[in-house]
mmCIF file of C-alpha atoms in Angstrom:
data_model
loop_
_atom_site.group_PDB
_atom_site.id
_atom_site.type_symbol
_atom_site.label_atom_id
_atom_site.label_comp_id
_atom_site.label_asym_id
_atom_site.label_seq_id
_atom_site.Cartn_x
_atom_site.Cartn_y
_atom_site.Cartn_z
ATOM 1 C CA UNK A 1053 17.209 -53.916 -9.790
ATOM 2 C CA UNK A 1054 14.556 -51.045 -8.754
ATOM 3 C CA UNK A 1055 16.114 -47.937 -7.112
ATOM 4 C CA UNK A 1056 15.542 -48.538 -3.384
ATOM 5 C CA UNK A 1057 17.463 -45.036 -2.201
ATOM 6 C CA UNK A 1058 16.877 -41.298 -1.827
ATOM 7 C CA UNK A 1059 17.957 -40.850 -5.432
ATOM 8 C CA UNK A 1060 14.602 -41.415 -6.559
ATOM 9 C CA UNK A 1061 13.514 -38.185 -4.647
ATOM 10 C CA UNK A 1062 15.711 -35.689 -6.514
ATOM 11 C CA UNK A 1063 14.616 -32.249 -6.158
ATOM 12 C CA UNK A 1064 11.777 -32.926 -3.739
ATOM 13 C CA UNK A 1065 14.456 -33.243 -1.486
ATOM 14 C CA UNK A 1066 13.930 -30.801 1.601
ATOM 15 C CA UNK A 1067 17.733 -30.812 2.655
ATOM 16 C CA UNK A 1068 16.916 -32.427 6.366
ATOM 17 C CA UNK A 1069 19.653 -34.980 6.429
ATOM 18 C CA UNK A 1070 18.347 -37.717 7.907
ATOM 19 C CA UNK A 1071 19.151 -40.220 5.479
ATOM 20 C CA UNK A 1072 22.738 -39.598 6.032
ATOM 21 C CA UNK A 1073 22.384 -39.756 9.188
ATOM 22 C CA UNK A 1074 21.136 -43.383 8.867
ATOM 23 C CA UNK A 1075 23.291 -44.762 6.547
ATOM 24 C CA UNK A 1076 24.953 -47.424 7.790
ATOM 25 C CA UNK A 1077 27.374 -47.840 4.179
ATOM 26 C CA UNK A 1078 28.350 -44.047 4.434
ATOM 27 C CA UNK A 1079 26.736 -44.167 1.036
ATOM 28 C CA UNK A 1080 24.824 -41.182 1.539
ATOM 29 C CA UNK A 1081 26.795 -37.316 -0.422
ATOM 30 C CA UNK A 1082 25.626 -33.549 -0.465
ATOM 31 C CA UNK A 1083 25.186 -31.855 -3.841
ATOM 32 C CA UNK A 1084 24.295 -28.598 -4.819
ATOM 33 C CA UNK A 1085 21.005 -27.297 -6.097
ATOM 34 C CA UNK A 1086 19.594 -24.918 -7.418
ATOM 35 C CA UNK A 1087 19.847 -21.532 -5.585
ATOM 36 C CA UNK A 1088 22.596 -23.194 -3.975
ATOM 37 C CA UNK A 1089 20.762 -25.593 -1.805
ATOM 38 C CA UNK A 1090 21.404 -28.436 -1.061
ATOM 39 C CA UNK A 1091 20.192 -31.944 -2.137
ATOM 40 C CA UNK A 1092 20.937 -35.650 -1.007
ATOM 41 C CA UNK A 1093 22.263 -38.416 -3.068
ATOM 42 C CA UNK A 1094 23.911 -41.609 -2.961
ATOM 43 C CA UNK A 1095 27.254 -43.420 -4.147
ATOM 44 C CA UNK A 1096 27.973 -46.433 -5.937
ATOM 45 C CA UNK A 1097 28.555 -48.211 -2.495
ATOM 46 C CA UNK A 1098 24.835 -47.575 -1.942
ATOM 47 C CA UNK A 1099 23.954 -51.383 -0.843
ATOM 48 C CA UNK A 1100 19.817 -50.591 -1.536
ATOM 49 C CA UNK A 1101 18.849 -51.254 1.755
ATOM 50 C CA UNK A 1102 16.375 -48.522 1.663
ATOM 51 C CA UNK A 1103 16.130 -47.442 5.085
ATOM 52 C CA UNK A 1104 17.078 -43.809 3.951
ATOM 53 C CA UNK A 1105 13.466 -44.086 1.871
ATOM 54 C CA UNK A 1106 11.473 -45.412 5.529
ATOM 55 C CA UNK A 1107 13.091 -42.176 7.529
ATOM 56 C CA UNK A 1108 12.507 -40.088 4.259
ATOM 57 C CA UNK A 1109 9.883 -37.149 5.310
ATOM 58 C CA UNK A 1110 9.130 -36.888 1.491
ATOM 59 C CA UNK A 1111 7.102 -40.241 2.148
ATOM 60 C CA UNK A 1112 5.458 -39.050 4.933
ATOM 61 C CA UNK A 1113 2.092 -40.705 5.681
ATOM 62 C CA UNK A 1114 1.011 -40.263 8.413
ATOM 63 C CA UNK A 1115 -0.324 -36.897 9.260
ATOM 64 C CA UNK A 1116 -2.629 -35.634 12.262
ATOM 65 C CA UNK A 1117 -6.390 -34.385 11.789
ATOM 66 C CA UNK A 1118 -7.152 -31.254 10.906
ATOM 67 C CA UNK A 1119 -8.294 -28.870 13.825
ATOM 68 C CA UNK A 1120 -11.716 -26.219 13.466
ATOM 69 C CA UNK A 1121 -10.177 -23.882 15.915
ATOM 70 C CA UNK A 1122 -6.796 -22.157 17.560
ATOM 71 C CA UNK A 1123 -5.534 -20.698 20.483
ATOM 72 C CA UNK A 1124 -4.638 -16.943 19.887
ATOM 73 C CA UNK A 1125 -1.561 -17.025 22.178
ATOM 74 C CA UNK A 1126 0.519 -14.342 24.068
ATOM 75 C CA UNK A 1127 3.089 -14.881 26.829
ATOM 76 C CA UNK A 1128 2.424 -12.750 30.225
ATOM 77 C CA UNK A 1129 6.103 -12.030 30.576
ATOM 78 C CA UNK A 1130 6.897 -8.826 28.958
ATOM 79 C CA UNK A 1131 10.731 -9.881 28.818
ATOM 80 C CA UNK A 1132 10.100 -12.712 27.515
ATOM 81 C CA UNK A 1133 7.799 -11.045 24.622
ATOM 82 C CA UNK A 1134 9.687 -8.181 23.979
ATOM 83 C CA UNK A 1135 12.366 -10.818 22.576
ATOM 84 C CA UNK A 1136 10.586 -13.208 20.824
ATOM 85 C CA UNK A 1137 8.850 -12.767 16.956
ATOM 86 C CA UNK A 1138 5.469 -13.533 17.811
ATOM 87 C CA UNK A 1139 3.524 -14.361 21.097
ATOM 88 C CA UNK A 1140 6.411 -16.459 22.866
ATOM 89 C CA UNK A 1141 5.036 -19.909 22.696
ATOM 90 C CA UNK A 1142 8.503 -21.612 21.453
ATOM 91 C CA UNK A 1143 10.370 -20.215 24.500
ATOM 92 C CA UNK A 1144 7.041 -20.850 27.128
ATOM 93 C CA UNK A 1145 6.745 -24.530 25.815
ATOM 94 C CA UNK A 1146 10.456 -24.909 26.086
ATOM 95 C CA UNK A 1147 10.302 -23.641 29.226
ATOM 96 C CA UNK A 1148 7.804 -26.544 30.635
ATOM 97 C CA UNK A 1149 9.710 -29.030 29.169
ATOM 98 C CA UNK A 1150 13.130 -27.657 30.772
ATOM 99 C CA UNK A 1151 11.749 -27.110 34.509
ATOM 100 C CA UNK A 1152 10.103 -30.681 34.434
ATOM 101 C CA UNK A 1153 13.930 -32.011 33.616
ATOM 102 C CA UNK A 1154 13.362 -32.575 30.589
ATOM 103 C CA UNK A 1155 15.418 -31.540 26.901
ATOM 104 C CA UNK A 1156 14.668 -29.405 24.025
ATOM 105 C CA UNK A 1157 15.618 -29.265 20.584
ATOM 106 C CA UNK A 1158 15.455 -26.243 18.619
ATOM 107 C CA UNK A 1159 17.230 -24.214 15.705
ATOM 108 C CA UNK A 1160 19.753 -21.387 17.757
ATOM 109 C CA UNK A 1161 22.507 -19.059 16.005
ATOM 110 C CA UNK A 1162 25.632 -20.839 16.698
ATOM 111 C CA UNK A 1163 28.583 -19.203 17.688
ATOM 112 C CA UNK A 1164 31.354 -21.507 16.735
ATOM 113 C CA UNK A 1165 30.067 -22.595 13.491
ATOM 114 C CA UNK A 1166 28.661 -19.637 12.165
ATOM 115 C CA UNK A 1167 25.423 -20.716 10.905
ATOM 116 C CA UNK A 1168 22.033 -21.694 12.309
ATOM 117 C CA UNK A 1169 21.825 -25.060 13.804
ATOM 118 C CA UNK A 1170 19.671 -27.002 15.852
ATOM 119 C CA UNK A 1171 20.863 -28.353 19.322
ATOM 120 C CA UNK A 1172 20.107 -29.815 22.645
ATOM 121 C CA UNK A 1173 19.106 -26.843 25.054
ATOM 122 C CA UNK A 1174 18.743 -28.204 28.620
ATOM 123 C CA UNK A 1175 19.396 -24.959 30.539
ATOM 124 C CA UNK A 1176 16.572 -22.473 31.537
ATOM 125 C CA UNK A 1177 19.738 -19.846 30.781
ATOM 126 C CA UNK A 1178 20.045 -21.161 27.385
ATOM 127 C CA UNK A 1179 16.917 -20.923 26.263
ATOM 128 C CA UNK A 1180 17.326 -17.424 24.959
ATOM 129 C CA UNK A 1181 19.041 -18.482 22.416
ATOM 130 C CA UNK A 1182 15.910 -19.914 20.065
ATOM 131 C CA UNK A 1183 14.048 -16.787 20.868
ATOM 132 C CA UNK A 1184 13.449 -15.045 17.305
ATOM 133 C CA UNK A 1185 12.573 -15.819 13.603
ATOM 134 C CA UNK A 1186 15.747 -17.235 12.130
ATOM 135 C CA UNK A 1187 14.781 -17.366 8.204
ATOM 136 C CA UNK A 1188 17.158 -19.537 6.779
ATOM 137 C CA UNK A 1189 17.358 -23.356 6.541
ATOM 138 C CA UNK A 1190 18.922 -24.328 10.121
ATOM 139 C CA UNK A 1191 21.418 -27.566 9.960
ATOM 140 C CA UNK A 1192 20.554 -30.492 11.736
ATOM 141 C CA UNK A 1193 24.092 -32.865 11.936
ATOM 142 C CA UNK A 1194 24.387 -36.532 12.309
ATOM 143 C CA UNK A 1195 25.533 -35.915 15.782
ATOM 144 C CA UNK A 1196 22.336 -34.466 16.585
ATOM 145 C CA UNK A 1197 20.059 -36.831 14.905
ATOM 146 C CA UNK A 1198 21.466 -39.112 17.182
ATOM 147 C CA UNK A 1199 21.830 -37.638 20.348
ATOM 148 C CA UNK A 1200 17.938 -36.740 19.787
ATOM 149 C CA UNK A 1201 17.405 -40.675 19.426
ATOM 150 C CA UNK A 1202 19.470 -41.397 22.822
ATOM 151 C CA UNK A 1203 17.231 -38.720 24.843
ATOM 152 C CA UNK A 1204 14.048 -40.004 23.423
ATOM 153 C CA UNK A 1205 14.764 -43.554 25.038
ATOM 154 C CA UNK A 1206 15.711 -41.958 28.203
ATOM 155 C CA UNK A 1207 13.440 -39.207 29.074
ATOM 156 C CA UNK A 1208 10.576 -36.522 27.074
ATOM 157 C CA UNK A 1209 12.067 -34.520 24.375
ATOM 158 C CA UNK A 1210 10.696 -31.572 22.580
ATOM 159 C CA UNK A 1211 11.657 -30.780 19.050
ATOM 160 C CA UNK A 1212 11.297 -27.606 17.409
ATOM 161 C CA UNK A 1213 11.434 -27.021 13.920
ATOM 162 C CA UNK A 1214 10.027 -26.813 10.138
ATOM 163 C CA UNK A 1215 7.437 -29.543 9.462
ATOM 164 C CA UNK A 1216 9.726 -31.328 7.505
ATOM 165 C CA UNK A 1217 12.145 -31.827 10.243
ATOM 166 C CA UNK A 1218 9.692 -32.549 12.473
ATOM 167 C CA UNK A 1219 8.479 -35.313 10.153
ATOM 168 C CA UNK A 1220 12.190 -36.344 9.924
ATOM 169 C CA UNK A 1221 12.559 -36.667 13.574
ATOM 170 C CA UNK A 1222 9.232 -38.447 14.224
ATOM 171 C CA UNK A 1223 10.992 -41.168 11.278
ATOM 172 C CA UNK A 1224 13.824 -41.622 13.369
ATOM 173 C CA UNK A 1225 12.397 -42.566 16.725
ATOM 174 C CA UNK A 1226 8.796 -44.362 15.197
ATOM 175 C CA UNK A 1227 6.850 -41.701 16.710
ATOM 176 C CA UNK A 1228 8.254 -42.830 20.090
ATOM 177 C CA UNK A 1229 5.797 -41.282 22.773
ATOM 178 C CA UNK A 1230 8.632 -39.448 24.463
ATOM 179 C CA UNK A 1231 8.637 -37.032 21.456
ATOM 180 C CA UNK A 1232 6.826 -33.961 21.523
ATOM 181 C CA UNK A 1233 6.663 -31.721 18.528
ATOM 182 C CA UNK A 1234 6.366 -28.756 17.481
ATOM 183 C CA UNK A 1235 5.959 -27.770 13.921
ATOM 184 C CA UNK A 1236 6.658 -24.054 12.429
ATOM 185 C CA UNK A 1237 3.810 -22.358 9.840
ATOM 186 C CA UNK A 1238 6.266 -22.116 7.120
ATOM 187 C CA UNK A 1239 6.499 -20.241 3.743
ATOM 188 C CA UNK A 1240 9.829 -21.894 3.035
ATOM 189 C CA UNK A 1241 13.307 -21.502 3.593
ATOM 190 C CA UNK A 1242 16.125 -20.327 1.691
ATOM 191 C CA UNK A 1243 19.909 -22.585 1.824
ATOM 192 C CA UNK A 1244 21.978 -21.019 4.690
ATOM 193 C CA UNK A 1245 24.720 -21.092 1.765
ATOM 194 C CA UNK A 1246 22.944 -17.719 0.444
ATOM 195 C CA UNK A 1247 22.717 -16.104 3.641
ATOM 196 C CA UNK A 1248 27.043 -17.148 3.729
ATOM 197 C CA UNK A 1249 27.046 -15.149 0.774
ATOM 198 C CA UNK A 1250 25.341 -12.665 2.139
ATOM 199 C CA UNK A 1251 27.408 -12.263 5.321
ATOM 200 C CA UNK A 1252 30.414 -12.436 3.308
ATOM 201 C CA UNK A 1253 29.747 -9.384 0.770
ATOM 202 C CA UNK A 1254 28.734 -7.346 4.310
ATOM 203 C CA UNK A 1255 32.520 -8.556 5.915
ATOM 204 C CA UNK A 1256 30.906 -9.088 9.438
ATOM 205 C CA UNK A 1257 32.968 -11.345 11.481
ATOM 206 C CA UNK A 1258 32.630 -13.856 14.246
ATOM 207 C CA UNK A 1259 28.678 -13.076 14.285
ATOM 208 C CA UNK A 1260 27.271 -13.276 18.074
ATOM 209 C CA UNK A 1261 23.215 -13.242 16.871
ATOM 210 C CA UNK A 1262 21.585 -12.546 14.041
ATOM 211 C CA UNK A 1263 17.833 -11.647 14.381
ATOM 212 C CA UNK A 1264 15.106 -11.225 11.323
ATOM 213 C CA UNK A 1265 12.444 -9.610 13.410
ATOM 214 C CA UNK A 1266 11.532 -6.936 15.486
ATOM 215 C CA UNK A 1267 8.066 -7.977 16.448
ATOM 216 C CA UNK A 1268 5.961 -7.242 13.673
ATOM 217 C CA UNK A 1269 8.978 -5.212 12.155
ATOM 218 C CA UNK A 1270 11.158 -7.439 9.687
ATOM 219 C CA UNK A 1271 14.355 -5.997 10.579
ATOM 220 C CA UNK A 1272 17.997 -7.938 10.189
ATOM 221 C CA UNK A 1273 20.218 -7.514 12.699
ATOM 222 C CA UNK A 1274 23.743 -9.180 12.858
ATOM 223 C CA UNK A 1275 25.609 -8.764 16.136
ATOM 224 C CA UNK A 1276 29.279 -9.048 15.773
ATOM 225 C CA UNK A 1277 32.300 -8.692 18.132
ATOM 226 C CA UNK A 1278 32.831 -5.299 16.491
ATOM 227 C CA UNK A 1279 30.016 -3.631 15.269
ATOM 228 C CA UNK A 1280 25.678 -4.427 15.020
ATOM 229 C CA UNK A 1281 24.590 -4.637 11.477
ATOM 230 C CA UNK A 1282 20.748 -3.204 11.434
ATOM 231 C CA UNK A 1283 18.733 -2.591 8.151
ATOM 232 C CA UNK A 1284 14.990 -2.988 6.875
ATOM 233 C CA UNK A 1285 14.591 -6.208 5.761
ATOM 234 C CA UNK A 1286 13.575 -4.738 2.135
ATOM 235 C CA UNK A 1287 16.636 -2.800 1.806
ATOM 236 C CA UNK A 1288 19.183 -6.358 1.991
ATOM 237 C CA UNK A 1289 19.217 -8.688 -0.902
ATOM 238 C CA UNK A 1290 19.190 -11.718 1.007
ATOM 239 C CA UNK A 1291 16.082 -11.170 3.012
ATOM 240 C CA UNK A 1292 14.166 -9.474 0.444
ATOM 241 C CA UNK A 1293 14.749 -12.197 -1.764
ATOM 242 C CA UNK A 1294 13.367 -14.056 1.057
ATOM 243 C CA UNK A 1295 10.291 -11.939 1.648
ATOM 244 C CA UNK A 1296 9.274 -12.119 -1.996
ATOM 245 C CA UNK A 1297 9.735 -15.759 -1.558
ATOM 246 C CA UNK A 1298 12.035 -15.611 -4.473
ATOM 247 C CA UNK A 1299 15.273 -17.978 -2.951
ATOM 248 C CA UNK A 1300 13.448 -21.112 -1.253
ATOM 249 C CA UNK A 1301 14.362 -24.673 -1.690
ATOM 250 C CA UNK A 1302 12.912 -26.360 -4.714
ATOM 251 C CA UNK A 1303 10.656 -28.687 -2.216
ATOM 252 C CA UNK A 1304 9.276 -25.701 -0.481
ATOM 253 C CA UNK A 1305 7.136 -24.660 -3.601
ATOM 254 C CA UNK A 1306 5.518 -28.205 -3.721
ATOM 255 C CA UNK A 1307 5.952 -29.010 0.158
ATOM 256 C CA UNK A 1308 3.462 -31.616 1.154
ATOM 257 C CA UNK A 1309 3.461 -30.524 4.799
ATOM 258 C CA UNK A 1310 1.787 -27.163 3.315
ATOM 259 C CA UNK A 1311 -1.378 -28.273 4.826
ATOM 260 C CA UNK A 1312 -4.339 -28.336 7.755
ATOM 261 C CA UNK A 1313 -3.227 -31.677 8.381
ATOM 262 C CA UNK A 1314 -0.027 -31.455 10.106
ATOM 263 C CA UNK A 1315 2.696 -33.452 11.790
ATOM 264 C CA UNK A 1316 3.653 -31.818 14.715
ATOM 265 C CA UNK A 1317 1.772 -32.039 18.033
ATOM 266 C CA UNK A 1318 1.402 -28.380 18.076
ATOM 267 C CA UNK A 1319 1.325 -25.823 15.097
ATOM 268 C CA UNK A 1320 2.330 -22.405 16.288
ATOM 269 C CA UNK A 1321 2.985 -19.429 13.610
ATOM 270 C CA UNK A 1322 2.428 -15.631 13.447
ATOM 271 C CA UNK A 1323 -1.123 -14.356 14.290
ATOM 272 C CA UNK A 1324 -2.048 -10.639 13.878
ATOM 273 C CA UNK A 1325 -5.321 -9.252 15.323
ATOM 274 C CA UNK A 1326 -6.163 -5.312 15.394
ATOM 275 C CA UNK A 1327 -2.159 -4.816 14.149
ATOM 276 C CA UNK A 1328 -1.297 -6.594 17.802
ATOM 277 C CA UNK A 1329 1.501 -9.245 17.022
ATOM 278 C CA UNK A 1330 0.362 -12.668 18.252
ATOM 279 C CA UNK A 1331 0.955 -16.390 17.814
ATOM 280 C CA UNK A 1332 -1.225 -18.847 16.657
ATOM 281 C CA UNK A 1333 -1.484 -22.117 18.403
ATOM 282 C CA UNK A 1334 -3.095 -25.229 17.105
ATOM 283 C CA UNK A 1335 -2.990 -28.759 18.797
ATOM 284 C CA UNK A 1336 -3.287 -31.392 16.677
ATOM 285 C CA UNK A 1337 -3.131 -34.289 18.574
ATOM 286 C CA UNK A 1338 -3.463 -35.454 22.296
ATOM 287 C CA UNK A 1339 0.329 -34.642 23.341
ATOM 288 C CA UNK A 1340 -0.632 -30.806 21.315
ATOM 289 C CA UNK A 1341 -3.860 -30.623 24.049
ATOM 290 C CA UNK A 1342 -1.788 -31.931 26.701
ATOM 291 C CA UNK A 1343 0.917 -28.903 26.065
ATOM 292 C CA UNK A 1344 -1.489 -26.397 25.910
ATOM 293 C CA UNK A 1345 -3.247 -27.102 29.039
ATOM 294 C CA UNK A 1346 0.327 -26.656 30.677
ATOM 295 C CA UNK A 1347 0.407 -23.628 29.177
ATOM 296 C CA UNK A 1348 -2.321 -21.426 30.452
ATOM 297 C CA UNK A 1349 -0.492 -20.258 33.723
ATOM 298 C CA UNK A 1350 2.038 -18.658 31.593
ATOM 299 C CA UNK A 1351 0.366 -17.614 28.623
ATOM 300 C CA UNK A 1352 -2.894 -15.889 27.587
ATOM 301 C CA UNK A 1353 -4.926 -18.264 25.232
ATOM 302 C CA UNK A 1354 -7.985 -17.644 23.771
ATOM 303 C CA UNK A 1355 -9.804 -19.587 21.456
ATOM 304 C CA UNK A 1356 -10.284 -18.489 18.168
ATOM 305 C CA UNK A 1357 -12.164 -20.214 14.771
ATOM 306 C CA UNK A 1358 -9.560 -21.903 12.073
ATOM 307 C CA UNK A 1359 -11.084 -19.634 9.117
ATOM 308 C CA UNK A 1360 -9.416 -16.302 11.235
ATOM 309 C CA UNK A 1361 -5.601 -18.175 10.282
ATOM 310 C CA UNK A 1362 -6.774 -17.800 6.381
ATOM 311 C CA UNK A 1363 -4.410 -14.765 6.111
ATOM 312 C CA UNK A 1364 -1.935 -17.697 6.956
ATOM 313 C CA UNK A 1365 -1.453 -19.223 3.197
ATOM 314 C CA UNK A 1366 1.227 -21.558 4.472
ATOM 315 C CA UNK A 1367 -1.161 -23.443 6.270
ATOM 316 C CA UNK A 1368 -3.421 -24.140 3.630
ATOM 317 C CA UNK A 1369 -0.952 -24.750 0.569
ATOM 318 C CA UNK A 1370 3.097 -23.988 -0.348
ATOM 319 C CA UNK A 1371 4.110 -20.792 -1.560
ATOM 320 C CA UNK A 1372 3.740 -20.562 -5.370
ATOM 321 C CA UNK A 1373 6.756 -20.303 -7.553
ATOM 322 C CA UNK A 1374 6.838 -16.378 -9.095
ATOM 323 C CA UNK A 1375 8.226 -15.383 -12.631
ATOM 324 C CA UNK A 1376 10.942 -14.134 -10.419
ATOM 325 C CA UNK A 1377 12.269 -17.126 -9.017
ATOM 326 C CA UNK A 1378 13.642 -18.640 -12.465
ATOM 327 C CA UNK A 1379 15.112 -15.255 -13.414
ATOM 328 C CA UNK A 1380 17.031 -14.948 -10.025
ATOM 329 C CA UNK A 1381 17.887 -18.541 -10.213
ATOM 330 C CA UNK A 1382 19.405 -17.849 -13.612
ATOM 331 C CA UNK A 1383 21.302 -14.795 -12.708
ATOM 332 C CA UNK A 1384 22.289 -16.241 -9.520
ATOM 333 C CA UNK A 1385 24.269 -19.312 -11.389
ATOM 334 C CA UNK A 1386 26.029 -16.489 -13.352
ATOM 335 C CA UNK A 1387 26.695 -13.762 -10.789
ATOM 336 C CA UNK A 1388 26.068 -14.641 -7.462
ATOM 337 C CA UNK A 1389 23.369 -13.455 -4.622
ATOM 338 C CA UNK A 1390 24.065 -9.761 -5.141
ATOM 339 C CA UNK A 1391 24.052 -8.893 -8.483
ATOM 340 C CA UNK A 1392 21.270 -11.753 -9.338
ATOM 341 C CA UNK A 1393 19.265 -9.829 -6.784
ATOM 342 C CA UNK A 1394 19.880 -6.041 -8.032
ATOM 343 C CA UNK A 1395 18.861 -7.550 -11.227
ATOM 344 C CA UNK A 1396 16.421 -9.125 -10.646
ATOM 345 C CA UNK A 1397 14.091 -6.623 -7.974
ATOM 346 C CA UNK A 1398 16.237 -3.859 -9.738
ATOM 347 C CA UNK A 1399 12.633 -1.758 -9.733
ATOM 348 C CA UNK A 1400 11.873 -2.537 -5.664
ATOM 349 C CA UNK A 1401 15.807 -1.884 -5.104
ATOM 350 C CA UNK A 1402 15.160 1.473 -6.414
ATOM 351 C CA UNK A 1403 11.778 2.387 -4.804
ATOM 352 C CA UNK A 1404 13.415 1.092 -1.487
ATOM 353 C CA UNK A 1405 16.711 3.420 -1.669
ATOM 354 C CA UNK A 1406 13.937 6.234 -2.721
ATOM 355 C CA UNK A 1407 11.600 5.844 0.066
ATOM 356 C CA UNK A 1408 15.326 5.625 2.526
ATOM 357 C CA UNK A 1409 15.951 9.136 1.234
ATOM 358 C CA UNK A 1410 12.801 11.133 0.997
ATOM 359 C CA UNK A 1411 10.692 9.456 3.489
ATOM 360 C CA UNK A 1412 7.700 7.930 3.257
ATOM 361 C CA UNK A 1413 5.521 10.877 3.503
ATOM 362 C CA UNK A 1414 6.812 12.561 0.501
ATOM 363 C CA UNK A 1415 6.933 10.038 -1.786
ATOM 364 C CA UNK A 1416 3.142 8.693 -1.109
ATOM 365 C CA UNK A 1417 2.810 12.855 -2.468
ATOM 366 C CA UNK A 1418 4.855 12.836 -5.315
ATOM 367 C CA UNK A 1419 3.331 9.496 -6.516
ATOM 368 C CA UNK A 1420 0.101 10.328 -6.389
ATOM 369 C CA UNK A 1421 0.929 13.951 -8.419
ATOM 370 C CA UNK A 1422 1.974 11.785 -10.676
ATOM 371 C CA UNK A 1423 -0.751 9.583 -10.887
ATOM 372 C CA UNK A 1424 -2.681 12.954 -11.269
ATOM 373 C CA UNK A 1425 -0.702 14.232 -14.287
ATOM 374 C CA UNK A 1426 -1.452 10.770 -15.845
#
């Protein structure tokens, strides 16, 4: 009998978990992967019904057009923009959605289980919470999934997420049109088991927030009871693993969402233009246009040509696999995030602690005396 389950997807696996939250035999068990990720399977009670292959977003099909242009987006609330990554779109959309009664569903730091999660935000009050880059793989539970499913019948949702969530969710509900979505220009994410590790070697307990950017500054900060963790993003293993896209998922380096031709009714991402942090928004489909248009009392959008996003790589193709990926990988299964890290970057570790001591300033002179001597 022909495999009719998610075990035929193996390591294109994105780590969404959908399919166990539609299995109706319970068939449906977590492994780990490499880089500590983790990867969906099944168990000999697996009755091949193959629903976990229709909600799959690995067999994604249907994708929207391709757009020729972009909105170069800013929120006109200076709170609101001195808080988020970007130009504020995720919290002004939210926002809409929110006042009009509606829900929202969007990756937050949560406080209970220490980790980043989506959930169901129907508060104007709680909407601070998704404000900020959050680069790690967030959870999305089978409790979730199916509250998500309940609100869709009932009323307008928004989702927020990676494509491949979004794709996930839009399986789910058959593209109910209730659901609005939003998907996230993505590079790739790393498994929120590494950034556990990570948190565990720094011994920072019952974590309030945890933030990745400072506008255009990537900064981690981790807000705890007792103290505020703050560091360039270079000079911590975990996120500079992340910035030199060394500790992604196996599906993010061949991620068919990687694309112009997206799934989410809107596309937002990071937009820079004359050093001025922005966001980029593209609609991609008739619920996209009819978001933006609700947008321009709260936002400043102007229209800009698709070719000015081709700094943007992620939304052309996925992020290509480096030399460095397989060494850290190999390390990693030997010696954890730390030392697999130091190892691995060991020559960027050391021109990082450098540049920490003597400033920038001076070592941009002694380099190029150097170079001069040479």
């Amino acid at each position: 009998m022909s495999q009719n389950n998610i075990g035929i997807i193996k390591d294109n696996c994105c780590g969404c978990g959908i399919c166990e939250a539609v299995c109706s035999a319970e068939a449906i068990i977590e492994k780990r992967s490499v880089r500590n990720s983790i990867v969906y399977s099944v168990k000999d009670s697996c009755i091949n019904c193959g629903l976990c292959l229709r909600v799959c977003p690995v067999n994604t099909k249907e994708f929207n057009k391709k757009n020729d242009y972009f909105y170069r987006a800013i929120s006109k609330n200076e709170q609101i923009l001195n808080k988020s990554s970007s130009g504020g779109v995720a919290y002004e959309t939210s926002k809409k959605f929110i006042e009009k009664g509606f829900c929202v569903y969007s990756a937050i730091w949560s406080v209970p289980n220490q980790r980043v999660e989506h959930r169901r935000i129907k508060e104007l009050g709680d909407l601070k919470s998704i404000q900020g880059s959050k680069y790690v793989q967030s959870v999305i539970d089978k409790s979730t999934y199916l509250e998500i499913k309940k609100d869709v019948v009932e009323g307008r949702v928004l989702f927020i997420g990676c494509p491949c969530q979004v794709a996930a969710v839009r399986n789910l509900v058959n593209d109910s049109k209730n659901l609005y979505t939003v998907d996230l220009l993505c590079h790739g994410v790393p498994s929120p088991n590494l950034l556990s590790e990570q948190i565990s070697y720094l011994n920072i307990k019952s974590i309030r927030n945890i933030s990745f950017r400072n506008r255009l500054s990537f900064t981690l900060s981790i807000e705890s009871c007792e103290q505020i963790y703050e560091v360039d993003g270079y000079q911590n293993p975990y996120y500079s693993l992340f910035l030199n896209y060394s500790s992604f998922r196996e599906s993010c380096y061949k991620c068919i969402f990687a694309c112009e031709k997206r799934v989410g009714d809107i596309t937002i991402g990071d937009y820079v233009e004359n050093n001025k942090g922005y966001s980029c928004l593209i609609p991609n489909s008739e619920k996209g246009t009819e978001i933006v248009k609700d947008l321009f009392d709260s936002m400043r959008l102007e229209k800009r040509n698709i070719l000015d996003l081709k700094g943007n790589e992620s939304y052309y193709y996925p992020t290509k696999k480096k030399k460095e990926v397989e060494k850290f990988t190999r390390l990693y299964e030997k010696y954890g995030l730390i030392l697999a890290y130091y190892c691995t970057f060991y020559k960027l570790a050391i021109k990082k602690f450098i540049l920490r001591v003597v400033g920038e300033k001076t070592y941009s002179h002694v380099k190029s005396l150097f170079k001069k001597q040479s």
